[in-house]
Coordinates of C-alpha atoms and ligand atoms in Angstrom, one line a residue:
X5 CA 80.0 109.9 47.4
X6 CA 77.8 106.8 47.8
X7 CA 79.7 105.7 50.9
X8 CA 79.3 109.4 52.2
X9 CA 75.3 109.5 51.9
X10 CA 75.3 105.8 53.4
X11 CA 77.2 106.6 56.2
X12 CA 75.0 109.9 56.8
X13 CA 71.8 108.1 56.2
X14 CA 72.8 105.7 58.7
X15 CA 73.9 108.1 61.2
X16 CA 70.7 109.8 60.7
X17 CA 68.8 106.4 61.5
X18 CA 71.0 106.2 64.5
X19 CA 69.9 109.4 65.7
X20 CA 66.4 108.8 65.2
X21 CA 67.0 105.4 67.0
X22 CA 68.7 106.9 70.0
X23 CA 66.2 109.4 70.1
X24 CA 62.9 107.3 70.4
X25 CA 64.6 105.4 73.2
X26 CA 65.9 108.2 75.2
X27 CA 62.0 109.3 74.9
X28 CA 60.8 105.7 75.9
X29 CA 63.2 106.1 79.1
X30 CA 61.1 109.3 80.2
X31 CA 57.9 107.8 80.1
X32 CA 58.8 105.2 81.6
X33 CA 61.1 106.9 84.0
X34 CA 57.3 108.4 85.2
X35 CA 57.5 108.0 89.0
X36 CA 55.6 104.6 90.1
X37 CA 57.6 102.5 87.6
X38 CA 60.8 103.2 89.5
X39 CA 63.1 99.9 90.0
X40 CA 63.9 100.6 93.1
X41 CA 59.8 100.0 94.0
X42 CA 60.6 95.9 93.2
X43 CA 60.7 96.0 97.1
X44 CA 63.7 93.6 97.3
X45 CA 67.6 93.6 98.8
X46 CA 66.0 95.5 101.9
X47 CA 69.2 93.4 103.4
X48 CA 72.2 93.0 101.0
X49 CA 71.4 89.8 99.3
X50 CA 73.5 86.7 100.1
X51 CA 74.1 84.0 98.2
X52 CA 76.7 81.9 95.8
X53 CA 78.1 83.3 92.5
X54 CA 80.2 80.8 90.6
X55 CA 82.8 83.2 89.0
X56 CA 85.8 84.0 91.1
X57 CA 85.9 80.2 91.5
X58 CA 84.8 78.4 88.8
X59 CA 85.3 81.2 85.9
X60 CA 84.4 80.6 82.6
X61 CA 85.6 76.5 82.5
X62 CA 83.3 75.2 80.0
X63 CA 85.7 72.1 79.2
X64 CA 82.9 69.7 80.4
X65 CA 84.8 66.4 79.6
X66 CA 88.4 67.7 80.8
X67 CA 87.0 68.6 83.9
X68 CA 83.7 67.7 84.6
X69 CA 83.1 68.3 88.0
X70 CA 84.3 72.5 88.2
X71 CA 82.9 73.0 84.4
X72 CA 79.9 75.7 84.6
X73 CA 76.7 73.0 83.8
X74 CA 73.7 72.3 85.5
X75 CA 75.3 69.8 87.3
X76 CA 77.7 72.3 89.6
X77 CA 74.2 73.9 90.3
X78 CA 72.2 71.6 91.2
X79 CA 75.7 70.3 93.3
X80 CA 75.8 73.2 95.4
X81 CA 72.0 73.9 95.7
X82 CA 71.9 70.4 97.3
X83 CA 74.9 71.7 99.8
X84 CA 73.0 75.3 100.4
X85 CA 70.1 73.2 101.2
X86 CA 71.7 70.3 103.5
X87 CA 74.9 71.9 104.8
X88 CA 73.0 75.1 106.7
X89 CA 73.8 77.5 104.2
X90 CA 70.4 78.5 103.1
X91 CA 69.7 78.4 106.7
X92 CA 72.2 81.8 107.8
X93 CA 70.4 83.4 104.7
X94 CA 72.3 82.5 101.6
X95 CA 69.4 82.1 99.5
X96 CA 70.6 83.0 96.0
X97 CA 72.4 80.3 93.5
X98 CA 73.9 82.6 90.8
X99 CA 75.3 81.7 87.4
X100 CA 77.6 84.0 85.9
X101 CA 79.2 84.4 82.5
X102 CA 79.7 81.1 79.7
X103 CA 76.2 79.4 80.3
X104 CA 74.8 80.4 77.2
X105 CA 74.9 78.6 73.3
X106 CA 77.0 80.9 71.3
X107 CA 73.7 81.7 69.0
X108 CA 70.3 82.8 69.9
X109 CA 67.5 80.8 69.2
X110 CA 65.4 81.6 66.2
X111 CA 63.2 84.2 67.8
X112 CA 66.0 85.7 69.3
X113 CA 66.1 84.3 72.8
X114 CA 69.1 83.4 74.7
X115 CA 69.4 79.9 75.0
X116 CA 71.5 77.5 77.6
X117 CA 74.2 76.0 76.1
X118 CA 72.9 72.4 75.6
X119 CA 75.5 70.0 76.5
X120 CA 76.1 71.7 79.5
X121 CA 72.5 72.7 80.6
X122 CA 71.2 69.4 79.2
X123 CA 67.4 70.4 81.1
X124 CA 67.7 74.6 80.1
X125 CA 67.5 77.2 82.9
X126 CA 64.2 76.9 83.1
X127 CA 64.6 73.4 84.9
X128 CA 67.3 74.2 86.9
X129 CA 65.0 77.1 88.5
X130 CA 62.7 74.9 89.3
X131 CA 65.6 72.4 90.9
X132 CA 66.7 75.2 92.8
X133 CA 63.3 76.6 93.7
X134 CA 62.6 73.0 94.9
X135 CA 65.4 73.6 97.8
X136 CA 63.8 76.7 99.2
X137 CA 66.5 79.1 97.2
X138 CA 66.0 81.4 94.4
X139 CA 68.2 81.2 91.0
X140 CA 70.4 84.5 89.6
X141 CA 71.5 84.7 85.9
X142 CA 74.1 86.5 83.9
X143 CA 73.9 88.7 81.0
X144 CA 75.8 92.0 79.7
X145 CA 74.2 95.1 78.6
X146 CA 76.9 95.0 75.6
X147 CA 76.8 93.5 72.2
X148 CA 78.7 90.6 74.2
X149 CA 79.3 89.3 77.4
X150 CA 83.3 89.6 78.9
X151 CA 83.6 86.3 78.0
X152 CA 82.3 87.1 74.2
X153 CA 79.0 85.5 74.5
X154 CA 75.8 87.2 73.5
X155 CA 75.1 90.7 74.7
X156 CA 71.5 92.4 75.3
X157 CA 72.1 95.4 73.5
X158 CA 69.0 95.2 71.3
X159 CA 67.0 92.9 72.7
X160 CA 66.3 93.9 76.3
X161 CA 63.0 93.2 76.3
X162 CA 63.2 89.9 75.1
X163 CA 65.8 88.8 77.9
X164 CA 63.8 90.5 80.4
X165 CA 61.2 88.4 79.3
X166 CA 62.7 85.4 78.8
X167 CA 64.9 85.1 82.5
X168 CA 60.6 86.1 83.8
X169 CA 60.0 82.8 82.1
X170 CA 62.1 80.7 83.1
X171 CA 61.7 82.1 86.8
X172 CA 64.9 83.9 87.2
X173 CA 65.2 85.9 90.4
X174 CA 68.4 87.9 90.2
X175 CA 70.3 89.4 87.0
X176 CA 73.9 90.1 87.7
X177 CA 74.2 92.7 84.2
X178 CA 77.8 93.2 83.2
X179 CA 78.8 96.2 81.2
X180 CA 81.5 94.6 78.4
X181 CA 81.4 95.6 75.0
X182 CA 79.2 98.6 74.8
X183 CA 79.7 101.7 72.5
X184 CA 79.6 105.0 74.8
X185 CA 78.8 105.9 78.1
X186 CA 75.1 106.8 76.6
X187 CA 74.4 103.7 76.0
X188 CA 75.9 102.2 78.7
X189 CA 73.3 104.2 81.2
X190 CA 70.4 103.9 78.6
X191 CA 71.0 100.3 78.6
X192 CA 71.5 99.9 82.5
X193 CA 68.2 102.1 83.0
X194 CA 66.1 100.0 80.0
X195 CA 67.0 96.7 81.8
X196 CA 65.8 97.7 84.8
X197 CA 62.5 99.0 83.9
X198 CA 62.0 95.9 81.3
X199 CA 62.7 93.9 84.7
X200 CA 60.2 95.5 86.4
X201 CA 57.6 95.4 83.6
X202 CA 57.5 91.7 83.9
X203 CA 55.8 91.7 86.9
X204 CA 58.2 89.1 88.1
X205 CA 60.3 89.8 91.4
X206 CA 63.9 90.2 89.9
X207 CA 67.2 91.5 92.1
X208 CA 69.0 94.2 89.5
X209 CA 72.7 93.6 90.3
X210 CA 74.6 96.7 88.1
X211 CA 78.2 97.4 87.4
X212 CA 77.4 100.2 86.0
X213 CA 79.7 102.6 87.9
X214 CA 82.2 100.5 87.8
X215 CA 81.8 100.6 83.4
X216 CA 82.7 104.4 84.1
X217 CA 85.7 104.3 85.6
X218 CA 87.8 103.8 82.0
X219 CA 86.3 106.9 81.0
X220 CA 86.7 109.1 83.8
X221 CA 90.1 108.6 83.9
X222 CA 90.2 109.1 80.0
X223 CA 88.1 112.4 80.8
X224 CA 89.9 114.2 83.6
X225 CA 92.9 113.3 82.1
X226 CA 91.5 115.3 79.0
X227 CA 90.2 117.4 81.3
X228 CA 94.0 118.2 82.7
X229 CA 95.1 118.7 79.2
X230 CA 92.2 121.9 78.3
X231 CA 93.6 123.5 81.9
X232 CA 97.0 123.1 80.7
X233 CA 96.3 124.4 77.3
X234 CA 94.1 127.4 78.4
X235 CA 97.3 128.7 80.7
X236 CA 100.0 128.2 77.9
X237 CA 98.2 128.4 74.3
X238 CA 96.5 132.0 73.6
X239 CA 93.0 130.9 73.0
X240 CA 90.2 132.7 72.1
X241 CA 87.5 133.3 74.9
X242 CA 84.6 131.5 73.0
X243 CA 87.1 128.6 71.3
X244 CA 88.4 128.0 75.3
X245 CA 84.6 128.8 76.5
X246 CA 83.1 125.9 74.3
X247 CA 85.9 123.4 74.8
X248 CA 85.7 123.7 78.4
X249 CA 81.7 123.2 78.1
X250 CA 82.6 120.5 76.5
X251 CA 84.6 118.7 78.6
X252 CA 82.2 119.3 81.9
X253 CA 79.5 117.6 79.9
X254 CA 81.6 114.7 79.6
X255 CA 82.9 114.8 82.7
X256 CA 79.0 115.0 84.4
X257 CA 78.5 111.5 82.5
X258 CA 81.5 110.1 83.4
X259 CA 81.4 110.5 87.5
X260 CA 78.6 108.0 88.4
X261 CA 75.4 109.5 90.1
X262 CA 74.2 107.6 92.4
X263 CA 71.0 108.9 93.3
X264 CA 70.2 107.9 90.4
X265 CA 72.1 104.6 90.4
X266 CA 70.3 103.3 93.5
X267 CA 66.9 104.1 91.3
X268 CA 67.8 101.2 89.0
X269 CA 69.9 98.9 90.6
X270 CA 69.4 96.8 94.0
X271 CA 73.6 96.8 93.8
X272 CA 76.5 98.0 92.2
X273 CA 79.9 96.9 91.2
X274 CA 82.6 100.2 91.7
X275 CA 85.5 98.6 91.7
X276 CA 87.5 96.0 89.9
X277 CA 87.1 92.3 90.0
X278 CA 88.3 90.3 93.1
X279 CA 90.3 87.8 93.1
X280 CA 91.5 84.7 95.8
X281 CA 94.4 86.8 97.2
X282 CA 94.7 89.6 99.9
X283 CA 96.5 92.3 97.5
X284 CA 93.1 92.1 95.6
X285 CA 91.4 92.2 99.1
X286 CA 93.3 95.0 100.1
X287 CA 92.3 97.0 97.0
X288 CA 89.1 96.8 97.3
X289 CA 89.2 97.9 100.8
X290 CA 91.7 100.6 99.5
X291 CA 89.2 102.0 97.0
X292 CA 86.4 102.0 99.4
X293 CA 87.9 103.9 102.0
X294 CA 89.3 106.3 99.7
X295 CA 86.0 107.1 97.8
X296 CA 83.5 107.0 101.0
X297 CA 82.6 110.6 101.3
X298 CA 80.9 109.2 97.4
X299 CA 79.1 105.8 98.2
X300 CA 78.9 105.5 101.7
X301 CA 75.7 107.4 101.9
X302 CA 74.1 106.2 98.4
X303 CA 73.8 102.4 100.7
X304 CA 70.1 101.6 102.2
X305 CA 67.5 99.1 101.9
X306 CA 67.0 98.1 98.4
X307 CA 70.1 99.6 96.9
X308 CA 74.0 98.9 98.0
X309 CA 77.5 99.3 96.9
X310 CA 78.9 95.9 95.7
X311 CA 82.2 95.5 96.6
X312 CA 82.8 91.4 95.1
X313 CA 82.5 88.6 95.7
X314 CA 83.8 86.5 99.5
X315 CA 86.5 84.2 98.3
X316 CA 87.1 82.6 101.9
X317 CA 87.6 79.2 101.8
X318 CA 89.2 79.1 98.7
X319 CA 93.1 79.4 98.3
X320 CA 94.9 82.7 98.4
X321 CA 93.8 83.7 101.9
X322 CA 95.3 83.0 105.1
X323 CA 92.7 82.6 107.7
X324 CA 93.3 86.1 109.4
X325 CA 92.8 87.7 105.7
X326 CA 89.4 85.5 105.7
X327 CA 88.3 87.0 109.3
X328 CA 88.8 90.7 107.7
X329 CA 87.0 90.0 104.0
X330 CA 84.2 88.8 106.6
X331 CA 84.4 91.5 109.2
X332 CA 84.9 94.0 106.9
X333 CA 82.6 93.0 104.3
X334 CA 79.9 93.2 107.0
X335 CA 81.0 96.7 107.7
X336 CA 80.4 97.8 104.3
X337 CA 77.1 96.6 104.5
X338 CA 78.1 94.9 101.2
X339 CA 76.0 91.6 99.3
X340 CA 77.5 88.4 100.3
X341 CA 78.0 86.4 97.0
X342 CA 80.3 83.6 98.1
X343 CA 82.3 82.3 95.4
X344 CA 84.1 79.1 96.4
X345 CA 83.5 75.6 96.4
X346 CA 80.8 74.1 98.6
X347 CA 81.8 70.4 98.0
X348 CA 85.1 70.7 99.6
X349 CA 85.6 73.8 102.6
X350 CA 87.1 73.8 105.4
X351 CA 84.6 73.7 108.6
X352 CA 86.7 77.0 110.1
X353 CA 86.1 78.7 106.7
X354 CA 82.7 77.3 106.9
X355 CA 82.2 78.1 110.3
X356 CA 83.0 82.1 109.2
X357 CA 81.0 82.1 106.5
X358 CA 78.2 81.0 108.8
X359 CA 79.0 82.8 111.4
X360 CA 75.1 84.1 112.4
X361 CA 76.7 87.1 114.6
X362 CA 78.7 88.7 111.7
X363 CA 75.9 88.0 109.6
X364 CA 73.3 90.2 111.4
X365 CA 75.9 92.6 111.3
X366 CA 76.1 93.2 107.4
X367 CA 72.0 92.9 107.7
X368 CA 71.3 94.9 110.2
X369 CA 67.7 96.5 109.3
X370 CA 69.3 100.2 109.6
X371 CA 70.9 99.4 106.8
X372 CA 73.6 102.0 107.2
X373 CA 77.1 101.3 105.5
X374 CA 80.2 101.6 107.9
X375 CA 82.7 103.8 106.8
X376 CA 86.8 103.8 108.4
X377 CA 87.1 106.2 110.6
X378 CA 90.6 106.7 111.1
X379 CA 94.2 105.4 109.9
X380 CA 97.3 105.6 112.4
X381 CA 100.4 103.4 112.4
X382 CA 98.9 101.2 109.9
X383 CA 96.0 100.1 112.1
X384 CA 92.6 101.0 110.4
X385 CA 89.7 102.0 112.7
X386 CA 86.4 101.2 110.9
X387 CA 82.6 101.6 112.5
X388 CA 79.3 101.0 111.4
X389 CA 76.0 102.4 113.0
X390 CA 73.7 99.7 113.8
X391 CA 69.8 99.4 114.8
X392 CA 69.0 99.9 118.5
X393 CA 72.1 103.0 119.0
X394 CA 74.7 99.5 118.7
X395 CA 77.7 99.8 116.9
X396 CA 80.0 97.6 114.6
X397 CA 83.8 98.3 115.1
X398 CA 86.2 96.6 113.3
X399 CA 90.3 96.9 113.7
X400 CA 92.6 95.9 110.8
X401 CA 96.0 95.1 111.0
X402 CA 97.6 96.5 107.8
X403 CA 101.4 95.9 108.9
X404 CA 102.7 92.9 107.5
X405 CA 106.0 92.7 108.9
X406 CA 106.8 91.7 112.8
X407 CA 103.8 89.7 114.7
X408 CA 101.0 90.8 116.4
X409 CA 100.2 94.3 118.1
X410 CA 98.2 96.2 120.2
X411 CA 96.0 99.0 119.8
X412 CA 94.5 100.8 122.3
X413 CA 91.0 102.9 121.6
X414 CA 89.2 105.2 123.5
X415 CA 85.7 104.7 123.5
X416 CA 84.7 108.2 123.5
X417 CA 86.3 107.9 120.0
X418 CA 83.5 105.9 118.4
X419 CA 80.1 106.7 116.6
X420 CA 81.1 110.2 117.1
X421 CA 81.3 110.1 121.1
X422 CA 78.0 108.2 121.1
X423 CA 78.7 104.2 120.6
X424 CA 79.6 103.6 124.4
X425 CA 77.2 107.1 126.1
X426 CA 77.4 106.4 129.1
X427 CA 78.6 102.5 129.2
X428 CA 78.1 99.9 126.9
X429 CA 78.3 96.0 126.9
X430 CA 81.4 95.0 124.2
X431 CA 81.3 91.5 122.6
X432 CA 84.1 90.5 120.6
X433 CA 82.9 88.2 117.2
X434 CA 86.2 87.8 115.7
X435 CA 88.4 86.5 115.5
X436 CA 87.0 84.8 118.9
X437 CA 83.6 85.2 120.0
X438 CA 83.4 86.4 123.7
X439 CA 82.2 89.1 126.0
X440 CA 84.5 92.3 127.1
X441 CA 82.4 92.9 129.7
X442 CA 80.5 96.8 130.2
X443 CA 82.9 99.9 129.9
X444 CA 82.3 103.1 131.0
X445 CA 82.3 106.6 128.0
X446 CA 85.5 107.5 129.4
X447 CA 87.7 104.0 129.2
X448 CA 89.6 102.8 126.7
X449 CA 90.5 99.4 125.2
X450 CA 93.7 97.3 124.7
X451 CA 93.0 94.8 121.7
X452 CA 95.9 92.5 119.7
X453 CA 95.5 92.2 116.3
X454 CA 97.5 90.0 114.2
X455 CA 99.1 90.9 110.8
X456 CA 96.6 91.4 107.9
X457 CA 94.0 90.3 110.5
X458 CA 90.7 92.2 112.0
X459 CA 89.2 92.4 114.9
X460 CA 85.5 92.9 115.0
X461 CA 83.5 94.1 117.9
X462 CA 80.1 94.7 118.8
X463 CA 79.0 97.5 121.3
X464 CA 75.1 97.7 122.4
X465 CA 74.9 100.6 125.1
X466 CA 73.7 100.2 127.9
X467 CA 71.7 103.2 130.5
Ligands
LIG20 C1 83.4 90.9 84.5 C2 82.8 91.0 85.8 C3 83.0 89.8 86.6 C4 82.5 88.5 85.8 C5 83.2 88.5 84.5 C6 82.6 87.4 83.6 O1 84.8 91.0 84.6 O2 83.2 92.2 86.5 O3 82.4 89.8 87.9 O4 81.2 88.6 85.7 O5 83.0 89.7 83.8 O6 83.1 87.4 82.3

C-alpha cells in the first residue's frame, strides 16, 4: 500500500515537473527567442570532429598519441592552422564523446577529465581561439552520453552555461539514454533556447531525428498491427475509434517535423553513424535519396540535414569512393566535419579535402540542397541548384562489377530543362578539374565514370 502511494506521489511530482517545463518551453518558445535567430551555419559549417577516427580511446598511456586529450587538439589545431585547412574554411575543432571526468563537480558542472585535459576546456578554447578557429563540444541530452558519461537531462542550464564560459562555439548534443520521445524533443528544444540565453554565439548540432527513428519503426509497426486487428477482430466502434486515436498521436511524435526542427538546430543527424567504409557511405546516400521528398526542402541558411561525418583519408575508402563522399556530400549541401587524422594524410586525400571548387559548391550562398534526380542502369544522376542560375551535377557509378562506363546525358534533362537554357559553359571538378567547353540546350554529354566513383560537374549558363 505504502509502495502504491509512493509510486503515485511520485508520479504525480513527475507530472507536475513535466508540466512546468512544457510551460517554460512556451514562453520561451515566444517568437524573438527563436534558435534559429543565433544567425550562424548560413553555410554548412566545416570543420574536424574526432569521432569516426579517434572514438572514444581514452587509454592515454597505451596509446598516447590517438587518445582523446588536449594534446590531439591542440595537434590538429596546429595542422588546421599551418597546413591550409582553416584557410578553405574548416574553422571548427570539435570534441566529441569521452572528454569528460566520470563525476560532476560539486556544483554540478561538467568537468574535463583531468589527466587527459590537464589545462580544462576552458584553456584549450583559448589555444584554439589563438589559431583563428573556434572550438565544438560534446554532450547528450540523456541521463548519459553513448559512451556512458554524464548526460544533461537536468541540468541544461548549467551546461549551457558552463560551455558559454569556457567559450565553446559549437555543441554537437547526442540523444542516448533518454526516457520518451517527450523528453527527447523537450530536451532538444530546452538546450537550444538555454544556448541562446547565454548570449554567447553557439552552433546547435541535433540528432534529434535521427533519436526518432527506433520509435517510428516501433510505432508503425504498431500501427500495422491496430489495421490488422480492426479487419480480423470485431471491435467495437469507440474501443477501435480510441485505439486508432491513439496510435496517430504517437505516430505525429514519432515522424520528425522539421519545420520545427530547423527552429532549434543549425543541423541534424537523420541517419545512422558513418563509418570508414563505402557500404556505410553507400547507406547514407541510400537513405538520403530515398527520404528527399522529407528533408531536401527543410535545408537553408542556418539549418541543414547532417548526413556524417567525411572519412577520406582515412582507411576503408578507395580514392574513387573518396571523390563521391566529397562530391556528393557537396550536393547535399551537408556540414563538412572531417574526421580523420591530420598528422598523417595523404596529399591526394588532402588535396580533395581542400579542393576550393567543390567547396564553394557545398557553400554556395543559395543554400539549396541537391537532390538525385534519376536512377537507370545503376548510374545515379544527382543535381543541385546553385546561385547565379549554375548548377551542380554529380554522376555516380553504383555498379561494382566490370570497369569503367559511359553515360550519356542530355542537357535538356537537367534543373528541369533550365541548367544549360540556351548554352552553358561545363567544368568538370572531379575527378579531374577541366573545362568541357559551351554546349548548346539541345546536346548531350558522353562522360566515363569508374566503379563506385563520381563525376561532378559544374554548369554556369551562358546568354
Ligand atoms: C552516437 C553519435 C556519434 C558519436 C557517438 C559518441 O553514436 O551518433 O556521432 O557522437 O554517439 O558516443
Amino acid at each position: 500500500m505504502t509502495g502504491t502511494m509512493n509510486l503515485r506521489s511520485r508520479a504525480q511530482l513527475l507530472g507536475c515537473v513535466l508540466g512546468l517545463r512544457s510551460l517554460a518551453l512556451v514562453l520561451w518558445g515566444i517568437p524573438g527567442a527563436r534558435a534559429l535567430d543565433n544567425g550562424l551555419a548560413m553555410t554548412p559549417t566545416m570543420g574536424w570532429l574526432h569521432w569516426e577516427r579517434f572514438m572514444c580511446n581514452t587509454d592515454c598511456e597505451e596509446d598516447p598519441d590517438s587518445c582523446v586529450s588536449e594534446k590531439l587538439f591542440m595537434q590538429m589545431a596546429d595542422l588546421m592552422d599551418s597546413e591550409g585547412w582553416r584557410d578553405v574554411g574548416y574553422e571548427y575543432l570539435c570534441i566529441d564523446d569521452c572528454w569528460m571526468a566520470p563525476q560532476r563537480d560539486s556544483k554540478g558542472r561538467l568537468q574535463a577529465d583531468p589527466k587527459r585535459f590537464p589545462g580544462g576546456i576552458r584553456r584549450l578554447a583559448d589555444y584554439v581561439h589563438g589559431k583563428g578557429l573556434k572550438l565544438g563540444i560534446y554532450a547528450d541530452v540523456g541521463k548519459l552520453t553513448c559512451a556512458g558519461f554524464p548526460g544533461s537531462y537536468g541540468y541544461y542550464d548549467i551546461d549551457a552555461k558552463t560551455f558559454a564560459d569556457w567559450g565553446v562555439d559549437l555543441l554537437k548534443f547526442d540523444g542516448c539514454h533518454f526516457d520518451t520521445l517527450v523528453d527527447l524533443a523537450d530536451g532538444y528544444k530546452y538546450m537550444s533556447l538555454a544556448l541562446n540565453r547565454t548570449g554567447r554565439s553557439i552552433v546547435y548540432s541535433c540528432e534529434w531525428p535521427l533519436y526518432m527513428m527506433p520509435f517510428r519503426k516501433i510505432i508503425l509497426g504498431a500501427g500495422l498491427v491496430v489495421r490488422w486487428l480492426s479487419s480480423h477482430v470485431p471491435l467495437g466502434v469507440c474501443q477501435f475509434g480510441s485505439r486508432v486515436r491513439t496510435w496517430h498521436r504517437l505516430a505525429r511524435h514519432a515522424v520528425p517535423n522539421y519545420t520545427e526542427v530547423r527552429e532549434y538546430c543549425n543541423h541534424w543527424r537523420n541517419f545512422a553513424d558513418i563509418y570508414d567504409a563505402w557500404q556505410s557511405v553507400k547507406s547514407v546516400l541510400d537513405w538520403t535519396s530515398s527520404n528527399q521528398e522529407k528533408i531536401v526542402d527543410a535545408a537553408g541558411p542556418g539549418g541543414w540535414n547532417d548526413p556524417d561525418m567525411l572519412v577520406i583519408g582515412n582507411f576503408g575508402l578507395s580514392w574513387d569512393q573518396q571523390i563521391t563522399q566529397m562530391a556528393l556530400w557537396a550536393i547535399m549541401a551537408a556540414p563538412l566535419f572531417m574526421s580523420n587524422d591530420l598528422r598523417q594524410i595523404s596529399p591526394q586525400a588532402k588535396a580533395l579535402l581542400q579542393d576550393k571548387d567543390v567547396i564553394a559548391i557545398n557553400q554556395d550562398p543559395l543554400g539549396k540542397q541537391g537532390y538525385r534526380l534519376r536512377k537507370e542502369d545503376n548510374i545515379e544522376v544527382w543535381e543541385r541548384p546553385l546561385s547565379d542560375f549554375a548548377w551542380a551535377v554529380a554522376m555516380v557509378n553504383l555498379q561494382e562489377i566490370g570497369g569503367p562506363r559511359f553515360h550519356t546525358i542530355s542537357l535538356a534533362s537537367l534543373g528541369g530543362g533550365l541548367a544549360c537554357l540556351p548554352a552553358c559553359l561545363i567544368t568538370e571538378l572531379l575527378p579531374v578539374k577541366g573545362k568541357l567547353g559551351f554546349y548548346e540546350w539541345t546536346s548531350s554529354l558522353k562522360l566515363r565514370i569508374n566503379p563506385t566513383g563520381t563525376v561532378l560537374l559544374r554548369l554556369d549558363r551562358t546568354n
